Amino acid sequence: SEQRVNEIIGRWGLPQETTNTHTTRESLEENLSKIRDRRYSVNKAESIDGLWAIGVPVLRPDDTPAGALSISGPQHRIKSDKNRQKLIELLLATANELELKLAYD
């Protein structure tokens, strides 16, 4: 939520960890909007040089977060569109299975 984003920025700020780090509120909000729309995040060496990661939420039936799944690795393994798309599909499918279990078990 916007309130939670404000709390986090208020506490930690937006320090630059790498040249890819989002250091302005505008950049961060633009990225968060994309993440919400597509339902996954890609960290392109934003916190550690050379390390990319993909993350997806696992939501309860009321759309509150139950947790998250992520995978990370060297940039050269995740950067290719083919590898990245396959990892995204696997993470989203796994999150969907977990969400169904949360809803119907």
PDB file of C-alpha atoms in Angstrom:
ATOM      1  CA  SER A   1       0.000   0.000   0.000  1.00  0.00           C
ATOM      2  CA  GLU A   2       1.060   3.598  -0.391  1.00  0.00           C
ATOM      3  CA  GLN A   3       1.031   3.939   3.392  1.00  0.00           C
ATOM      4  CA  ARG A   4       3.464   1.031   3.767  1.00  0.00           C
ATOM      5  CA  VAL A   5       5.735   2.459   1.059  1.00  0.00           C
ATOM      6  CA  ASN A   6       5.754   5.794   2.925  1.00  0.00           C
ATOM      7  CA  GLU A   7       6.658   4.030   6.183  1.00  0.00           C
ATOM      8  CA  ILE A   8       9.541   2.168   4.590  1.00  0.00           C
ATOM      9  CA  ILE A   9      10.927   5.226   2.789  1.00  0.00           C
ATOM     10  CA  GLY A  10      10.512   7.269   5.969  1.00  0.00           C
ATOM     11  CA  ARG A  11      12.511   4.760   7.962  1.00  0.00           C
ATOM     12  CA  TRP A  12      15.173   3.684   5.466  1.00  0.00           C
ATOM     13  CA  GLY A  13      15.174   6.314   2.713  1.00  0.00           C
ATOM     14  CA  LEU A  14      16.238   5.353  -0.810  1.00  0.00           C
ATOM     15  CA  PRO A  15      20.013   4.828  -0.519  1.00  0.00           C
ATOM     16  CA  GLN A  16      21.911   3.929  -3.658  1.00  0.00           C
ATOM     17  CA  GLU A  17      23.307   0.396  -3.416  1.00  0.00           C
ATOM     18  CA  THR A  18      24.300   0.032  -7.091  1.00  0.00           C
ATOM     19  CA  THR A  19      24.013   2.115 -10.245  1.00  0.00           C
ATOM     20  CA  ASN A  20      20.641   0.386 -10.862  1.00  0.00           C
ATOM     21  CA  THR A  21      19.064   1.227  -7.488  1.00  0.00           C
ATOM     22  CA  HIS A  22      15.833   3.243  -7.516  1.00  0.00           C
ATOM     23  CA  THR A  23      16.851   6.349  -5.582  1.00  0.00           C
ATOM     24  CA  THR A  24      13.920   8.654  -6.323  1.00  0.00           C
ATOM     25  CA  ARG A  25      10.340   8.260  -5.217  1.00  0.00           C
ATOM     26  CA  GLU A  26       9.187   8.773  -8.821  1.00  0.00           C
ATOM     27  CA  SER A  27      11.374   5.932 -10.107  1.00  0.00           C
ATOM     28  CA  LEU A  28      10.293   3.638  -7.281  1.00  0.00           C
ATOM     29  CA  GLU A  29       6.577   4.388  -7.758  1.00  0.00           C
ATOM     30  CA  GLU A  30       6.853   3.767 -11.503  1.00  0.00           C
ATOM     31  CA  ASN A  31       8.529   0.423 -10.830  1.00  0.00           C
ATOM     32  CA  LEU A  32       5.963  -0.551  -8.156  1.00  0.00           C
ATOM     33  CA  SER A  33       3.119   0.262 -10.561  1.00  0.00           C
ATOM     34  CA  LYS A  34       4.606  -2.094 -13.168  1.00  0.00           C
ATOM     35  CA  ILE A  35       5.101  -4.792 -10.547  1.00  0.00           C
ATOM     36  CA  ARG A  36       1.473  -4.554  -9.401  1.00  0.00           C
ATOM     37  CA  ASP A  37       0.212  -4.705 -13.000  1.00  0.00           C
ATOM     38  CA  ARG A  38       2.191  -7.771 -14.041  1.00  0.00           C
ATOM     39  CA  ARG A  39       2.232  -9.441 -10.586  1.00  0.00           C
ATOM     40  CA  TYR A  40       5.958 -10.117 -10.418  1.00  0.00           C
ATOM     41  CA  SER A  41       9.137  -8.170  -9.791  1.00  0.00           C
ATOM     42  CA  VAL A  42      12.524  -8.327 -11.458  1.00  0.00           C
ATOM     43  CA  ASN A  43      15.499  -6.964  -9.530  1.00  0.00           C
ATOM     44  CA  LYS A  44      18.130  -6.128 -12.124  1.00  0.00           C
ATOM     45  CA  ALA A  45      21.189  -5.746  -9.898  1.00  0.00           C
ATOM     46  CA  GLU A  46      19.424  -3.026  -7.900  1.00  0.00           C
ATOM     47  CA  SER A  47      20.918  -4.088  -4.569  1.00  0.00           C
ATOM     48  CA  ILE A  48      23.964  -6.213  -5.469  1.00  0.00           C
ATOM     49  CA  ASP A  49      26.028  -5.764  -8.623  1.00  0.00           C
ATOM     50  CA  GLY A  50      25.661  -8.718 -10.974  1.00  0.00           C
ATOM     51  CA  LEU A  51      22.790 -10.349  -9.048  1.00  0.00           C
ATOM     52  CA  TRP A  52      19.322 -10.480 -10.591  1.00  0.00           C
ATOM     53  CA  ALA A  53      16.208 -11.788  -8.871  1.00  0.00           C
ATOM     54  CA  ILE A  54      12.568 -12.462  -9.686  1.00  0.00           C
ATOM     55  CA  GLY A  55       9.874 -12.393  -7.017  1.00  0.00           C
ATOM     56  CA  VAL A  56       6.144 -13.122  -6.860  1.00  0.00           C
ATOM     57  CA  PRO A  57       3.637 -12.696  -4.050  1.00  0.00           C
ATOM     58  CA  VAL A  58       1.573 -15.497  -2.531  1.00  0.00           C
ATOM     59  CA  LEU A  59      -1.811 -14.042  -1.583  1.00  0.00           C
ATOM     60  CA  ARG A  60      -4.537 -15.218   0.757  1.00  0.00           C
ATOM     61  CA  PRO A  61      -8.121 -15.367  -0.538  1.00  0.00           C
ATOM     62  CA  ASP A  62      -8.691 -11.814   0.780  1.00  0.00           C
ATOM     63  CA  ASP A  63      -5.689 -10.587  -1.303  1.00  0.00           C
ATOM     64  CA  THR A  64      -3.468  -9.971   1.714  1.00  0.00           C
ATOM     65  CA  PRO A  65       0.086 -11.299   1.470  1.00  0.00           C
ATOM     66  CA  ALA A  66       0.731 -14.759   2.870  1.00  0.00           C
ATOM     67  CA  GLY A  67       4.338 -14.714   1.702  1.00  0.00           C
ATOM     68  CA  ALA A  68       6.458 -14.568  -1.421  1.00  0.00           C
ATOM     69  CA  LEU A  69       8.589 -16.727  -3.657  1.00  0.00           C
ATOM     70  CA  SER A  70      11.792 -15.603  -5.318  1.00  0.00           C
ATOM     71  CA  ILE A  71      14.754 -16.875  -7.223  1.00  0.00           C
ATOM     72  CA  SER A  72      18.054 -15.116  -7.697  1.00  0.00           C
ATOM     73  CA  GLY A  73      21.196 -15.750  -9.625  1.00  0.00           C
ATOM     74  CA  PRO A  74      23.981 -14.267 -11.677  1.00  0.00           C
ATOM     75  CA  GLN A  75      22.871 -11.711 -14.239  1.00  0.00           C
ATOM     76  CA  HIS A  76      24.067 -13.814 -17.185  1.00  0.00           C
ATOM     77  CA  ARG A  77      21.696 -16.650 -16.228  1.00  0.00           C
ATOM     78  CA  ILE A  78      18.565 -14.579 -15.675  1.00  0.00           C
ATOM     79  CA  LYS A  79      19.092 -11.738 -18.148  1.00  0.00           C
ATOM     80  CA  SER A  80      18.193 -13.726 -21.272  1.00  0.00           C
ATOM     81  CA  ASP A  81      14.523 -13.281 -22.168  1.00  0.00           C
ATOM     82  CA  LYS A  82      14.010 -17.033 -22.583  1.00  0.00           C
ATOM     83  CA  ASN A  83      15.424 -17.966 -19.164  1.00  0.00           C
ATOM     84  CA  ARG A  84      13.743 -15.064 -17.391  1.00  0.00           C
ATOM     85  CA  GLN A  85      10.329 -15.828 -18.905  1.00  0.00           C
ATOM     86  CA  LYS A  86      10.585 -19.499 -17.954  1.00  0.00           C
ATOM     87  CA  LEU A  87      11.487 -18.607 -14.355  1.00  0.00           C
ATOM     88  CA  ILE A  88       8.629 -16.088 -14.153  1.00  0.00           C
ATOM     89  CA  GLU A  89       6.153 -18.695 -15.411  1.00  0.00           C
ATOM     90  CA  LEU A  90       7.393 -21.287 -12.898  1.00  0.00           C
ATOM     91  CA  LEU A  91       7.189 -18.845  -9.980  1.00  0.00           C
ATOM     92  CA  LEU A  92       3.710 -17.624 -10.942  1.00  0.00           C
ATOM     93  CA  ALA A  93       2.440 -21.192 -11.372  1.00  0.00           C
ATOM     94  CA  THR A  94       3.850 -22.239  -8.009  1.00  0.00           C
ATOM     95  CA  ALA A  95       2.360 -19.173  -6.305  1.00  0.00           C
ATOM     96  CA  ASN A  96      -0.998 -19.976  -7.925  1.00  0.00           C
ATOM     97  CA  GLU A  97      -0.885 -23.545  -6.561  1.00  0.00           C
ATOM     98  CA  LEU A  98      -0.119 -22.260  -3.077  1.00  0.00           C
ATOM     99  CA  GLU A  99      -2.928 -19.700  -3.298  1.00  0.00           C
ATOM    100  CA  LEU A 100      -5.393 -22.426  -4.310  1.00  0.00           C
ATOM    101  CA  LYS A 101      -4.301 -24.530  -1.349  1.00  0.00           C
ATOM    102  CA  LEU A 102      -4.766 -21.538   0.960  1.00  0.00           C
ATOM    103  CA  ALA A 103      -8.236 -20.955  -0.461  1.00  0.00           C
ATOM    104  CA  TYR A 104      -9.527 -24.531  -0.538  1.00  0.00           C
ATOM    105  CA  ASP A 105      -7.661 -26.610   2.049  1.00  0.00           C
TER     106      ASP A 105
END
